[in-house]
Amino acid sequence: MGLTYKQVFENNRLWVAEKKASDSDFFSKLEEEQHPDYLYIGCSDSRVPAEIFMGAQPGEVFVHRNIANQVALSDQNALSVIHFAVDQLRVKHIVVCGHYMCGGVQAAMERKQDSPLDPWFDQVREVAELNRLELERLNDVGERFRRLVELNVEAQCRNVLKREVVKESIRNNGSPTLHGWVFDIHSGGLIDLDFQYDPDSI
Ligand code: CO
């Protein structure tokens, strides 16, 4: 692997040609406006390319990514994305997608590094602390790591549900629907965690 800088632009030219060959109006249609059905909130990890593993085309997924796919209630960036996606784009689905082997989650499992990233990882540490008993029951470190990835996804789904704009839209329109996913880098497979919540009690 190793994508050269020059190759990026060569790839782009090929991609444009390919898109135009299959649909000559592809870019003029894109230009009109976006109607994505999905808001995807995932990890920045380069091995977890949302649109590629979803088989999605431009215009189909509104994306927000950060380290360890977090939706901190103090994070104006994530909150603006959610607000716009729900209020303006009226997405049908909001997905929080974590992934096994997540470096951000792993860092949160370890002691503080005295690094500028500590406050960011603290939010995942909090998820670990809240679920300490369940995690301690797992003897295998790898299993504990995978479980914390899943628990973090569910915690972030709950954070999405705390946003007033999301609650209001669910109450008034019955959507968006919330989903928690994990991408398994080892197999390339997508796992639906079947995140449970009661839309009627929101
Ligand atoms: Co990650």
Short mmCIF file of C-alpha atoms and ligand atoms in Angstrom, two decimals:
data_model
loop_
_atom_site.label_atom_id
_atom_site.label_comp_id
_atom_site.label_asym_id
_atom_site.label_seq_id
_atom_site.Cartn_x
_atom_site.Cartn_y
_atom_site.Cartn_z
CA MET A 1 0.00 0.00 0.00
CA GLY A 2 1.03 3.62 -0.04
CA LEU A 3 -0.85 6.11 -2.13
CA THR A 4 1.38 8.71 -3.70
CA TYR A 5 0.28 12.33 -3.86
CA LYS A 6 0.37 12.24 -7.65
CA GLN A 7 -1.74 9.09 -7.73
CA VAL A 8 -4.55 10.81 -5.83
CA PHE A 9 -5.21 13.18 -8.73
CA GLU A 10 -4.78 10.46 -11.30
CA ASN A 11 -7.34 8.36 -9.37
CA ASN A 12 -9.69 11.31 -9.27
CA ARG A 13 -9.55 11.74 -13.04
CA LEU A 14 -10.29 8.04 -13.51
CA TRP A 15 -13.18 8.23 -11.04
CA VAL A 16 -14.74 11.20 -12.83
CA ALA A 17 -14.46 9.39 -16.16
CA GLU A 18 -15.98 6.23 -14.71
CA LYS A 19 -18.93 8.09 -13.16
CA LYS A 20 -19.62 9.99 -16.37
CA ALA A 21 -19.41 6.81 -18.42
CA SER A 22 -22.14 5.14 -16.33
CA ASP A 23 -24.28 8.29 -16.02
CA SER A 24 -23.44 11.39 -18.02
CA ASP A 25 -25.58 13.54 -15.66
CA PHE A 26 -24.00 12.17 -12.49
CA PHE A 27 -22.33 15.41 -11.40
CA SER A 28 -25.08 17.77 -12.53
CA LYS A 29 -27.54 15.73 -10.44
CA LEU A 30 -25.21 15.89 -7.45
CA GLU A 31 -24.95 19.62 -7.87
CA GLU A 32 -28.67 20.18 -7.33
CA GLU A 33 -28.83 19.26 -3.63
CA GLN A 34 -28.22 16.46 -1.17
CA HIS A 35 -30.89 14.09 0.15
CA PRO A 36 -28.96 11.61 2.26
CA ASP A 37 -31.04 9.11 4.23
CA TYR A 38 -28.18 8.43 6.64
CA LEU A 39 -26.20 10.36 9.18
CA TYR A 40 -23.11 8.26 9.88
CA ILE A 41 -21.01 9.00 12.97
CA GLY A 42 -17.84 6.93 12.99
CA CYS A 43 -14.18 6.76 13.92
CA SER A 44 -11.55 8.67 11.92
CA ASP A 45 -9.52 5.46 11.55
CA SER A 46 -8.37 5.14 7.92
CA ARG A 47 -9.30 1.45 7.90
CA VAL A 48 -12.98 2.23 8.48
CA PRO A 49 -14.19 3.95 5.30
CA ALA A 50 -17.93 4.30 5.78
CA GLU A 51 -19.08 4.97 2.23
CA ILE A 52 -16.93 2.17 0.82
CA PHE A 53 -18.10 -0.63 3.13
CA MET A 54 -21.70 0.61 2.91
CA GLY A 55 -21.54 0.65 -0.88
CA ALA A 56 -22.86 4.21 -0.76
CA GLN A 57 -22.65 6.78 -3.51
CA PRO A 58 -21.98 10.50 -3.14
CA GLY A 59 -25.12 12.17 -1.80
CA GLU A 60 -26.27 9.16 0.21
CA VAL A 61 -24.48 9.49 3.56
CA PHE A 62 -23.89 12.57 5.70
CA VAL A 63 -20.71 11.84 7.62
CA HIS A 64 -19.10 12.86 10.88
CA ARG A 65 -15.92 11.18 12.06
CA ASN A 66 -13.68 11.66 15.07
CA ILE A 67 -11.41 9.52 17.20
CA ALA A 68 -13.45 6.71 18.78
CA ASN A 69 -16.77 7.87 17.24
CA GLN A 70 -17.84 10.07 20.11
CA VAL A 71 -20.86 12.32 20.55
CA ALA A 72 -19.83 14.32 23.59
CA LEU A 73 -22.57 16.65 24.74
CA SER A 74 -20.01 19.48 24.86
CA ASP A 75 -18.75 18.88 21.30
CA GLN A 76 -20.13 21.67 19.11
CA ASN A 77 -18.78 20.01 16.00
CA ALA A 78 -20.69 16.75 16.47
CA LEU A 79 -23.76 18.60 17.71
CA SER A 80 -23.86 20.91 14.68
CA VAL A 81 -23.63 17.93 12.35
CA ILE A 82 -26.49 16.18 14.17
CA HIS A 83 -28.60 19.34 14.19
CA PHE A 84 -28.14 19.96 10.48
CA ALA A 85 -28.70 16.32 9.55
CA VAL A 86 -31.95 16.09 11.51
CA ASP A 87 -33.36 19.60 11.17
CA GLN A 88 -32.41 20.36 7.55
CA LEU A 89 -31.65 17.09 5.82
CA ARG A 90 -34.26 15.10 7.73
CA VAL A 91 -32.22 11.90 7.62
CA LYS A 92 -34.13 8.67 8.20
CA HIS A 93 -31.33 6.89 10.06
CA ILE A 94 -28.61 7.94 12.45
CA VAL A 95 -25.81 5.43 12.78
CA VAL A 96 -23.04 5.41 15.37
CA CYS A 97 -20.39 3.03 14.08
CA GLY A 98 -17.44 1.86 16.15
CA HIS A 99 -14.86 -0.69 15.14
CA TYR A 100 -12.85 -3.44 16.76
CA MET A 101 -9.14 -2.63 17.17
CA CYS A 102 -10.04 1.03 17.76
CA GLY A 103 -6.90 2.85 18.92
CA GLY A 104 -8.98 5.48 20.72
CA VAL A 105 -10.80 2.87 22.78
CA GLN A 106 -7.55 1.05 23.45
CA ALA A 107 -5.93 4.26 24.70
CA ALA A 108 -8.88 4.77 27.03
CA MET A 109 -8.31 1.30 28.50
CA GLU A 110 -4.75 2.22 29.37
CA ARG A 111 -3.41 4.60 31.96
CA LYS A 112 -3.40 8.31 31.15
CA GLN A 113 -0.50 9.24 28.92
CA ASP A 114 -0.27 12.86 30.04
CA SER A 115 -1.07 13.74 26.44
CA PRO A 116 -3.26 16.50 24.98
CA LEU A 117 -5.62 13.70 23.90
CA ASP A 118 -6.36 12.60 27.48
CA PRO A 119 -9.53 14.72 27.84
CA TRP A 120 -10.86 13.19 24.62
CA PHE A 121 -10.14 9.64 25.78
CA ASP A 122 -11.58 10.39 29.21
CA GLN A 123 -15.03 10.20 27.68
CA VAL A 124 -14.44 6.59 26.74
CA ARG A 125 -12.82 5.95 30.14
CA GLU A 126 -16.10 7.10 31.65
CA VAL A 127 -17.98 4.49 29.60
CA ALA A 128 -15.52 1.85 30.86
CA GLU A 129 -16.00 3.02 34.47
CA LEU A 130 -19.79 2.92 34.18
CA ASN A 131 -19.56 -0.67 32.92
CA ARG A 132 -16.65 -1.78 35.10
CA LEU A 133 -18.42 -4.82 36.58
CA GLU A 134 -19.42 -6.23 33.21
CA LEU A 135 -15.97 -5.63 31.75
CA GLU A 136 -14.18 -7.15 34.74
CA ARG A 137 -16.18 -10.35 34.33
CA LEU A 138 -14.44 -10.86 30.98
CA ASN A 139 -11.10 -12.53 31.59
CA ASP A 140 -9.74 -12.12 28.12
CA VAL A 141 -8.26 -8.68 27.39
CA GLY A 142 -9.25 -8.91 23.72
CA GLU A 143 -12.82 -9.70 24.67
CA ARG A 144 -12.87 -6.79 27.12
CA PHE A 145 -11.53 -4.51 24.39
CA ARG A 146 -14.22 -5.61 21.93
CA ARG A 147 -16.95 -5.22 24.52
CA LEU A 148 -15.82 -1.70 25.39
CA VAL A 149 -15.99 -0.82 21.68
CA GLU A 150 -19.63 -2.00 21.69
CA LEU A 151 -20.48 -0.28 24.97
CA ASN A 152 -18.97 2.95 23.67
CA VAL A 153 -21.16 2.78 20.56
CA GLU A 154 -24.26 2.30 22.72
CA ALA A 155 -23.25 5.15 25.04
CA GLN A 156 -22.82 7.46 22.04
CA CYS A 157 -26.21 6.37 20.65
CA ARG A 158 -27.73 7.43 23.97
CA ASN A 159 -25.92 10.77 23.70
CA VAL A 160 -27.48 11.29 20.26
CA LEU A 161 -30.90 10.58 21.79
CA LYS A 162 -30.30 13.28 24.41
CA ARG A 163 -30.24 16.01 21.76
CA GLU A 164 -33.44 18.05 21.75
CA VAL A 165 -33.53 18.23 17.95
CA VAL A 166 -33.43 14.42 17.75
CA LYS A 167 -36.08 13.93 20.45
CA GLU A 168 -38.37 16.46 18.82
CA SER A 169 -38.05 14.87 15.40
CA ILE A 170 -38.74 11.37 16.76
CA ARG A 171 -41.78 12.66 18.65
CA ASN A 172 -43.15 14.60 15.66
CA ASN A 173 -42.10 12.50 12.67
CA GLY A 174 -41.27 9.10 14.09
CA SER A 175 -37.76 9.40 12.67
CA PRO A 176 -34.79 9.24 12.53
CA THR A 177 -34.15 5.70 13.72
CA LEU A 178 -31.02 5.16 15.82
CA HIS A 179 -28.59 2.33 15.07
CA GLY A 180 -25.40 1.12 16.73
CA TRP A 181 -22.93 -0.66 14.48
CA VAL A 182 -19.47 -2.17 14.81
CA PHE A 183 -17.20 -2.61 11.82
CA ASP A 184 -15.02 -5.69 12.17
CA ILE A 185 -11.71 -4.83 10.52
CA HIS A 186 -10.64 -8.48 10.70
CA SER A 187 -13.47 -9.70 8.43
CA GLY A 188 -14.67 -6.50 6.80
CA GLY A 189 -18.13 -7.30 8.15
CA LEU A 190 -20.62 -4.85 9.59
CA ILE A 191 -22.36 -5.86 12.83
CA ASP A 192 -25.70 -4.36 13.86
CA LEU A 193 -25.71 -4.15 17.67
CA ASP A 194 -29.48 -3.88 17.55
CA PHE A 195 -29.44 -0.83 19.80
CA GLN A 196 -32.62 -0.86 21.86
CA TYR A 197 -34.59 2.20 22.86
CA ASP A 198 -38.22 3.05 23.21
CA PRO A 199 -39.23 5.72 20.68
CA ASP A 200 -42.48 6.26 22.60
CA SER A 201 -40.73 7.30 25.79
CA ILE A 202 -38.60 9.97 24.16
CO CO B 1 -11.10 3.95 16.02
#
